[in-house]
Coordinates of N, CA, C and O in Angstrom, one line a residue:
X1 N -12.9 -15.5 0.5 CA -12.1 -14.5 1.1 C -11.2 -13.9 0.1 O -10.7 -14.7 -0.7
X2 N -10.9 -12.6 -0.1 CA -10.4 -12.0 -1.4 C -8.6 -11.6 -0.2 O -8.2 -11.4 1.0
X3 N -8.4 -11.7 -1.4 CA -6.4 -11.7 -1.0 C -6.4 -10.6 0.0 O -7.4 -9.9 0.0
X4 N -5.4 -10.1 0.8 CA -5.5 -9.1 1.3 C -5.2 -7.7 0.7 O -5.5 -6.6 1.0
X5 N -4.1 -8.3 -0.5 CA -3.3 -7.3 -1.0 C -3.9 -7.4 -2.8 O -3.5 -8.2 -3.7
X6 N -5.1 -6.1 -2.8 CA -5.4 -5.9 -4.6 C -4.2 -6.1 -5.4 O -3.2 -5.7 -5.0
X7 N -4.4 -6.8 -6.6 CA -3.4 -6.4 -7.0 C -4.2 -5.7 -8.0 O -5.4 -6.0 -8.2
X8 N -3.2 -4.4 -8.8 CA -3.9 -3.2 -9.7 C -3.1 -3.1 -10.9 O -1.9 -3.3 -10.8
X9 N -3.8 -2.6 -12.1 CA -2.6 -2.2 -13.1 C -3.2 -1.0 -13.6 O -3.8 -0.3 -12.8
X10 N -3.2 -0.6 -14.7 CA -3.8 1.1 -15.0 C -5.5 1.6 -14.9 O -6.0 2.6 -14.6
X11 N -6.0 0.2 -15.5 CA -7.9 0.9 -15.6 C -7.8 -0.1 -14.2 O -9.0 0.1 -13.9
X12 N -7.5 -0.8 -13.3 CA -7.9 -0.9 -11.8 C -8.0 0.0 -11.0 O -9.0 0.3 -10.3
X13 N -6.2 0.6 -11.0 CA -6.1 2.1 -10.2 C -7.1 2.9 -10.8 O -8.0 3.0 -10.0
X14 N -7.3 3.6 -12.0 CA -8.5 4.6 -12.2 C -9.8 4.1 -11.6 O -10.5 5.0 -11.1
X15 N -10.2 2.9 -11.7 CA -11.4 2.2 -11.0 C -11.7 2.7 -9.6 O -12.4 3.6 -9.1
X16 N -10.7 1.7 -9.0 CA -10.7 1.4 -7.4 C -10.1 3.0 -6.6 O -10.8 3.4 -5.6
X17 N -9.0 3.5 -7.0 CA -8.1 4.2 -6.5 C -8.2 6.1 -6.7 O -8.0 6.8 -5.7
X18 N -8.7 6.5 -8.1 CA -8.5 7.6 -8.7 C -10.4 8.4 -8.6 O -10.6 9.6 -8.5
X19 N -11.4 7.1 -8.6 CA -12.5 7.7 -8.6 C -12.6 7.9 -6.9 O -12.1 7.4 -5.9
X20 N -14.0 9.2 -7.3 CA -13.8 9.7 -5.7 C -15.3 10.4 -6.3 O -15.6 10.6 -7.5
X21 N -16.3 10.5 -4.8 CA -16.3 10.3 -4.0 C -15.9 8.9 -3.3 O -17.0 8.4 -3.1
X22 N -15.0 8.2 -2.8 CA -15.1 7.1 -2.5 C -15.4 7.2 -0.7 O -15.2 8.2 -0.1
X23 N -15.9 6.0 0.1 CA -16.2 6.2 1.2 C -15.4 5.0 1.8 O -15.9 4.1 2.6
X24 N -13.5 5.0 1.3 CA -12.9 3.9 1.8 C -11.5 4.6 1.6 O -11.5 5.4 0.6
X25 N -10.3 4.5 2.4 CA -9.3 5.1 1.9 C -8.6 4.1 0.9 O -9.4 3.3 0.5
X26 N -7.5 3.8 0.6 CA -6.3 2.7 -0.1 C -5.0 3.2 0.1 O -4.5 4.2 -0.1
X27 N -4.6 2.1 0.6 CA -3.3 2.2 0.7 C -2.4 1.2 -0.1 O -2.0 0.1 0.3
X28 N -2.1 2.1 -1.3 CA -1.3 1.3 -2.5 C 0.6 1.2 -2.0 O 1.3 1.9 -1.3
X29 N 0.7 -0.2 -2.9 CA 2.3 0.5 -2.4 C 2.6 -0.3 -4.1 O 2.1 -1.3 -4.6
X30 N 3.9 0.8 -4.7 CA 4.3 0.6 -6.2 C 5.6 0.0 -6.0 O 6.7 0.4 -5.7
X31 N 5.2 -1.2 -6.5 CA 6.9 -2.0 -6.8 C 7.6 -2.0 -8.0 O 7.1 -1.4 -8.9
X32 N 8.7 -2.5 -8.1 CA 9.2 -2.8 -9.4 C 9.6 -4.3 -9.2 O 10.7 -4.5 -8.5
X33 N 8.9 -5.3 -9.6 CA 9.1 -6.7 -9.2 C 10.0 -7.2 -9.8 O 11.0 -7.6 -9.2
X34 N 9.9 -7.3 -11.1 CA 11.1 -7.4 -12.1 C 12.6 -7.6 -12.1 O 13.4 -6.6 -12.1
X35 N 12.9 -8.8 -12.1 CA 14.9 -9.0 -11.9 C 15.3 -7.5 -12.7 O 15.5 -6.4 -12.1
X36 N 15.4 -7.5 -13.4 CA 15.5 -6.2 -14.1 C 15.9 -4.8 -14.0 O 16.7 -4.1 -14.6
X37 N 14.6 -4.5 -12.9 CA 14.1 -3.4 -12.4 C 15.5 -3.0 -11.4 O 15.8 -1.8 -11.1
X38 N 16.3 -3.9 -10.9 CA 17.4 -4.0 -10.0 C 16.6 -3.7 -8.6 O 17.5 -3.5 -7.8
X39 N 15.4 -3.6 -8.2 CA 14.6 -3.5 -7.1 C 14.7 -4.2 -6.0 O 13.7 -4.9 -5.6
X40 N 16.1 -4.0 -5.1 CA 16.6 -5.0 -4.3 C 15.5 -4.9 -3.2 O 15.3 -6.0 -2.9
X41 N 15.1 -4.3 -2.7 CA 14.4 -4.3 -1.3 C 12.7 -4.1 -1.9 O 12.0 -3.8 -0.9
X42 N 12.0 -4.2 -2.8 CA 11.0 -4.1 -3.4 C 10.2 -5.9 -2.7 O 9.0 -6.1 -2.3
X43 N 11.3 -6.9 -2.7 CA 10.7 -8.0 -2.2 C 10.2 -8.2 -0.6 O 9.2 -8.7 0.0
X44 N 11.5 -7.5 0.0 CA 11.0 -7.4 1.8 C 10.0 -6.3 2.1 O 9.1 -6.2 2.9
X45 N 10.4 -5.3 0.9 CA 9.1 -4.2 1.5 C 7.4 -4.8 0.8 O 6.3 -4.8 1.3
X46 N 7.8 -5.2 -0.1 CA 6.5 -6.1 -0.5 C 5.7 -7.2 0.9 O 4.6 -7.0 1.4
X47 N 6.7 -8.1 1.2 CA 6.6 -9.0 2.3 C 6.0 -8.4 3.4 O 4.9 -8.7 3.9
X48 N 6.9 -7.2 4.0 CA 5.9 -6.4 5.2 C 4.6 -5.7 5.4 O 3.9 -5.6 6.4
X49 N 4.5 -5.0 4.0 CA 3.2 -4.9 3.4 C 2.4 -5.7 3.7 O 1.5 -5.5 4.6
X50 N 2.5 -7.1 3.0 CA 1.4 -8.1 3.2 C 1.3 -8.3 4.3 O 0.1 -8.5 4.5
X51 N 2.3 -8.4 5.8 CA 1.7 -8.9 6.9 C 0.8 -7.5 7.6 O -0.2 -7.7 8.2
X52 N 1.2 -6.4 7.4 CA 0.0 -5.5 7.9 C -1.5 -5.5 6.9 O -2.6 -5.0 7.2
X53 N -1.3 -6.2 5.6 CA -2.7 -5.8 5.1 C -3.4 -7.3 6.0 O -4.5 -7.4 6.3
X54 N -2.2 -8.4 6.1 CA -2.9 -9.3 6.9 C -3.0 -9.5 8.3 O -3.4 -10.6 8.8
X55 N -2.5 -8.4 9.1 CA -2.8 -8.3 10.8 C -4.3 -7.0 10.3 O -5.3 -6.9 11.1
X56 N -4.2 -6.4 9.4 CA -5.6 -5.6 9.7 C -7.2 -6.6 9.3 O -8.4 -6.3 9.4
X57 N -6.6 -7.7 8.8 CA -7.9 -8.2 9.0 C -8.1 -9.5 10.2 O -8.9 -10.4 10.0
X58 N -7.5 -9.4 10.9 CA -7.4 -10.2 12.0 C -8.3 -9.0 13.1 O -8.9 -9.2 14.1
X59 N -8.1 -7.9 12.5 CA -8.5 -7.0 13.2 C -10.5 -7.3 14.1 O -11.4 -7.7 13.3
X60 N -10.7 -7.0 15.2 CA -12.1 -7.2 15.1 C -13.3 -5.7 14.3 O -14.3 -5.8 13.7
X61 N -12.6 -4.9 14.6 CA -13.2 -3.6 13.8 C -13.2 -3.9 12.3 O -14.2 -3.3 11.8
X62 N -12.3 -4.7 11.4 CA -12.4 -4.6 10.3 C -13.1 -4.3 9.5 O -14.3 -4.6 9.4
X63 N -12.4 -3.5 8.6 CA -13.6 -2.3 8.3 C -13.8 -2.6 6.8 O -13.0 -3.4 6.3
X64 N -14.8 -2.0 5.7 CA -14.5 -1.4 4.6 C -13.8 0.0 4.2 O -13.5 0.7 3.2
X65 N -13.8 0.0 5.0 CA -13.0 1.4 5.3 C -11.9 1.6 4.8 O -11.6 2.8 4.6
X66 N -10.9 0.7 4.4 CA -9.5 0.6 4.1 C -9.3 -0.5 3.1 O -10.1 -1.4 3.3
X67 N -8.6 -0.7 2.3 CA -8.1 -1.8 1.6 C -6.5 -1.6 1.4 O -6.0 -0.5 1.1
X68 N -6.0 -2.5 1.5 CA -4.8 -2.7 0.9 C -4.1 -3.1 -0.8 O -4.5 -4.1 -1.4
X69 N -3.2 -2.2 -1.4 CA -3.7 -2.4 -2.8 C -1.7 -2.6 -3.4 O -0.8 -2.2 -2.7
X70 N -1.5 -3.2 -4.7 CA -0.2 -2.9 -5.4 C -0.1 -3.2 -6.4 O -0.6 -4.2 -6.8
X71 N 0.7 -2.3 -7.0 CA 0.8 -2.1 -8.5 C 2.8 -1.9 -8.9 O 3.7 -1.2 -8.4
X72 N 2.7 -2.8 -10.0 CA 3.8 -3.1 -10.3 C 4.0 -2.2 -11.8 O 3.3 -2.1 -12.8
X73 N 5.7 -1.4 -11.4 CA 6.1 -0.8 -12.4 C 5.6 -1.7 -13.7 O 5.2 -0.9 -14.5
X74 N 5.6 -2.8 -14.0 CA 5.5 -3.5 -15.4 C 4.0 -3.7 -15.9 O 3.4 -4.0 -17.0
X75 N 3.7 -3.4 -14.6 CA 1.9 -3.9 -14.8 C 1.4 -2.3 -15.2 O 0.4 -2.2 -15.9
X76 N 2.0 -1.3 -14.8 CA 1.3 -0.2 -14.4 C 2.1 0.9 -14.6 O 2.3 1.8 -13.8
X77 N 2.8 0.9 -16.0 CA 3.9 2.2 -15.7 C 3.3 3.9 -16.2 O 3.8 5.0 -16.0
X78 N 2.0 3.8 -17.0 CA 0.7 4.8 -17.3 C 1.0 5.6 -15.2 O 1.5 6.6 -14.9
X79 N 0.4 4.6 -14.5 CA 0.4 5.1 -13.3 C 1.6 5.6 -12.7 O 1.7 6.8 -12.5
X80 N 2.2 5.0 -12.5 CA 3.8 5.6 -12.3 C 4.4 7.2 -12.9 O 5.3 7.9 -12.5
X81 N 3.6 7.2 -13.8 CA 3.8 8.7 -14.6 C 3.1 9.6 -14.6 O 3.3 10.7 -15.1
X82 N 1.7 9.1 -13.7 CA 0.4 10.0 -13.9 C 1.2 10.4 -11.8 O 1.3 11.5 -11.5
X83 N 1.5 9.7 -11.2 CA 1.8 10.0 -9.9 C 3.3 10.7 -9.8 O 3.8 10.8 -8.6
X84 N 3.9 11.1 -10.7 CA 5.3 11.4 -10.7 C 6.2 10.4 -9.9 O 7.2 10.9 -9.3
X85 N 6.0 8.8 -9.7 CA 7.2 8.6 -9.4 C 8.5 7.8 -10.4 O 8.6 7.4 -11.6
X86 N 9.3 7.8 -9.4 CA 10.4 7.9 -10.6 C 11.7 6.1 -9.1 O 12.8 5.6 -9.2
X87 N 10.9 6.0 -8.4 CA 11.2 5.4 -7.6 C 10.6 4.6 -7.1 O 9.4 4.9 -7.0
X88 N 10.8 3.2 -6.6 CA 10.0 2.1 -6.1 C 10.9 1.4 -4.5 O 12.1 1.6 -4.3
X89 N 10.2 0.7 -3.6 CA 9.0 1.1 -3.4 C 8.9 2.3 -2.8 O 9.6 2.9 -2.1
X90 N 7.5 2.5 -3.3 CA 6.6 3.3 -2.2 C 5.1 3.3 -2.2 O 4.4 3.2 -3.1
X91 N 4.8 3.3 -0.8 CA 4.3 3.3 -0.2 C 2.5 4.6 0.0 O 2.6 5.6 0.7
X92 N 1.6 4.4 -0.6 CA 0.9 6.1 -0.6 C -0.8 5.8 -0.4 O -1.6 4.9 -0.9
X93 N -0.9 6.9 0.4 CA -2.1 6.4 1.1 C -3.5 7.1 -0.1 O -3.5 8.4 -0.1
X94 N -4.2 6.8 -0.6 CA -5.6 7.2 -1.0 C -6.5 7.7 -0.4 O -7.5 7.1 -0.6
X95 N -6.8 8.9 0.5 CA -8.1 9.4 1.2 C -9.5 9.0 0.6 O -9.7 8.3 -0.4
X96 N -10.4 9.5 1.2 CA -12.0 8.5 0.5 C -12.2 10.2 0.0 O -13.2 10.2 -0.7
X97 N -11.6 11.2 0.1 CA -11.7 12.8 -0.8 C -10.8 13.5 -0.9 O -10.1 13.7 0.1
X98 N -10.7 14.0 -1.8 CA -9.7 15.1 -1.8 C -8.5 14.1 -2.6 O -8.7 12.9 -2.9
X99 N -7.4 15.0 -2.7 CA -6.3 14.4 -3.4 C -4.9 13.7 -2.2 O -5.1 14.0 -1.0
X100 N -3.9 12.9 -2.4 CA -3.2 12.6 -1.6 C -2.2 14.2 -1.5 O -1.7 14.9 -2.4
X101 N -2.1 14.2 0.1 CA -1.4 15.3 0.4 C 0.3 14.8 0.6 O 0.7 13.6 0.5
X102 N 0.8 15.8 0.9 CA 2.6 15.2 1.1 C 2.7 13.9 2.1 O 3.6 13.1 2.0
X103 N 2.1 13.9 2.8 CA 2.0 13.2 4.4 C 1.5 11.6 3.9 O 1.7 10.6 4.7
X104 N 0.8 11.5 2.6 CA 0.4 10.5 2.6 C 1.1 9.8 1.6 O 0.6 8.8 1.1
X105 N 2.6 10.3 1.2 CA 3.4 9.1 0.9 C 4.2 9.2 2.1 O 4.8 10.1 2.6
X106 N 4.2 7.4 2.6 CA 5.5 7.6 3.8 C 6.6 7.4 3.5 O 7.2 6.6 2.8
X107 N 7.0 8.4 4.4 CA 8.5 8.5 4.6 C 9.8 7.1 4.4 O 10.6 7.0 5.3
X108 N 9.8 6.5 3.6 CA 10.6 5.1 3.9 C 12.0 5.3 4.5 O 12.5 4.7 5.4
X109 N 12.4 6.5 3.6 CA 14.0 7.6 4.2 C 13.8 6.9 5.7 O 14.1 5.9 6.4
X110 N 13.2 7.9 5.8 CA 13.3 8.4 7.5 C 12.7 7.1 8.1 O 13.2 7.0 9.2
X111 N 12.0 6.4 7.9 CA 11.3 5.4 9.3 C 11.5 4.2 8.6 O 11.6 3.4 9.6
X112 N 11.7 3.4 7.5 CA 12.4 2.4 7.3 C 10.4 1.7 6.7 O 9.3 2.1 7.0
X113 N 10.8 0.4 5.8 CA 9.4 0.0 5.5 C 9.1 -0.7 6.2 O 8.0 -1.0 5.8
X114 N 9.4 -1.8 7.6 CA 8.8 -2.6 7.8 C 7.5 -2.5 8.9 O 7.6 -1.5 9.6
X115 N 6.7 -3.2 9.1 CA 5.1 -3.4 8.7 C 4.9 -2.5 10.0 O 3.9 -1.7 9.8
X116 N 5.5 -2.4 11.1 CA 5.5 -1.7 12.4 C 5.3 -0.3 11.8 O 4.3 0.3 12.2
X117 N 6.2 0.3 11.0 CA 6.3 1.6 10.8 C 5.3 2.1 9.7 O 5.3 3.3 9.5
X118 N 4.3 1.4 9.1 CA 3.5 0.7 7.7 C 2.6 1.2 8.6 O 1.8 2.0 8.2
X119 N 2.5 0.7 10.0 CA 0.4 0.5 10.7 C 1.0 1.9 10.8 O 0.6 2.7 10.0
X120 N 2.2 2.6 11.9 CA 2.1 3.2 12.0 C 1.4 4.6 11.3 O 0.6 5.5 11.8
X121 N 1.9 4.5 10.2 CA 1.9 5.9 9.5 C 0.5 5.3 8.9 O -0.3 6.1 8.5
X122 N 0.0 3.9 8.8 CA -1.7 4.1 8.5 C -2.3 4.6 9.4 O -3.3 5.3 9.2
X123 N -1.7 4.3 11.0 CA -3.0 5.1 12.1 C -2.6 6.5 11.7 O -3.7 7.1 11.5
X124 N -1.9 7.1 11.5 CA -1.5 8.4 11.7 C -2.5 9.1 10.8 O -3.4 9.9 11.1
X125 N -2.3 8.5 9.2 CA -3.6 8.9 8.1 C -5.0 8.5 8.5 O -5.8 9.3 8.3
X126 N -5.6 7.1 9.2 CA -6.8 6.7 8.7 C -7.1 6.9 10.1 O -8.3 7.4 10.1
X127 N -6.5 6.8 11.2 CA -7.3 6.8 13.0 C -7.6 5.1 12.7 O -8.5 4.6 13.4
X128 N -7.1 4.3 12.0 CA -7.4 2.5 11.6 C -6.0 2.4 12.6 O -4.8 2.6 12.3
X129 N -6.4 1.9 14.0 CA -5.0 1.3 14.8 C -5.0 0.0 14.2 O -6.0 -0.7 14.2
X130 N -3.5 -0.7 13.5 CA -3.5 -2.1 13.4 C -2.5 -2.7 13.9 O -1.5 -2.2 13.4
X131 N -2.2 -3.9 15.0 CA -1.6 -4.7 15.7 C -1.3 -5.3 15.0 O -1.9 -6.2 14.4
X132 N 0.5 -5.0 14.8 CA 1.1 -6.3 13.6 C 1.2 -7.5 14.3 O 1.5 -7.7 15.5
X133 N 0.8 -8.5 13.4 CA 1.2 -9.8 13.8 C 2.1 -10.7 12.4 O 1.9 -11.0 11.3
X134 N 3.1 -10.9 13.6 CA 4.2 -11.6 12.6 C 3.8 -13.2 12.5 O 3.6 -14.0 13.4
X135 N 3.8 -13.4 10.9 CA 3.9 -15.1 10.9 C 5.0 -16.0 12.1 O 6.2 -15.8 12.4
X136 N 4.6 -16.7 12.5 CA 5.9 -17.5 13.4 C 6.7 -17.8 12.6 O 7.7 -17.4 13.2
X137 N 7.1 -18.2 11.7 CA 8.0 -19.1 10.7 C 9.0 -17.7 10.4 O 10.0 -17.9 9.8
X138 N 8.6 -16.2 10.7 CA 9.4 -15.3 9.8 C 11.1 -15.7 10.1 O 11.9 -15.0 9.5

């Protein structure tokens, strides 16, 4: 069983993420993991990430259709510069054509990262409904 969450650094993202035609969308999310980085909320938004890339394979539809992917400012900062960000996290969805439009970085401002608002804004991009399921221990 492969992790739910890729992890990527620069020739992965060009691999998995950048080539196209692809017939699967991705939904990357760019941290800054690093004490360093001062990336105070990069660990819980990481955290909620992981339980939606792991309630969508609980899923029975589970598809190839989608993967869940992340790449860290230290692992990946080529990428960070090739996407203009200048901020972590975030959150951005990969279509299987075409380029990412505005819509497919989500909003964290406005709707907050955790994993509820995560499936959300994946059903909204992919039509992939996913039923979070929270570890009991959270």
């Amino acid at each position: 069983m492969t992790r739910p969450v890729i992890k990527l650094n620069g020739a992965k993202f060009k691999e998995y993420v950048k080539a196209t035609p692809r017939n699967y969308s991705v939904v990357v999310m760019f941290t800054a993991m690093a004490p360093q980085r001062q990336c105070h909320v990069c660990r819980y938004a990481k955290d909620e990430f992981v339980i939606v890339a792991n309630s969508f394979r609980y899923l029975q539809a589970h598809s190839k259709k989608l993967f869940f992917a992340s790449i860290d400012f230290d692992e990946g900062s080529d990428v960070f510069q090739m996407m203009k960000l200048h901020t972590a996290p975030v959150y951005m969805h990969f279509p299987p054509k075409g380029k990412p439009k505005p819509a497919d970085t989500m909003d964290i401002e406005r709707v907050g990262f955790g994993a509820e608002a995560i499936a959300k804004w994946i059903a909204e991009r992919t039509e992939i409904q996913i039923r979070v399921f929270r570890p009991p221990n959270y």
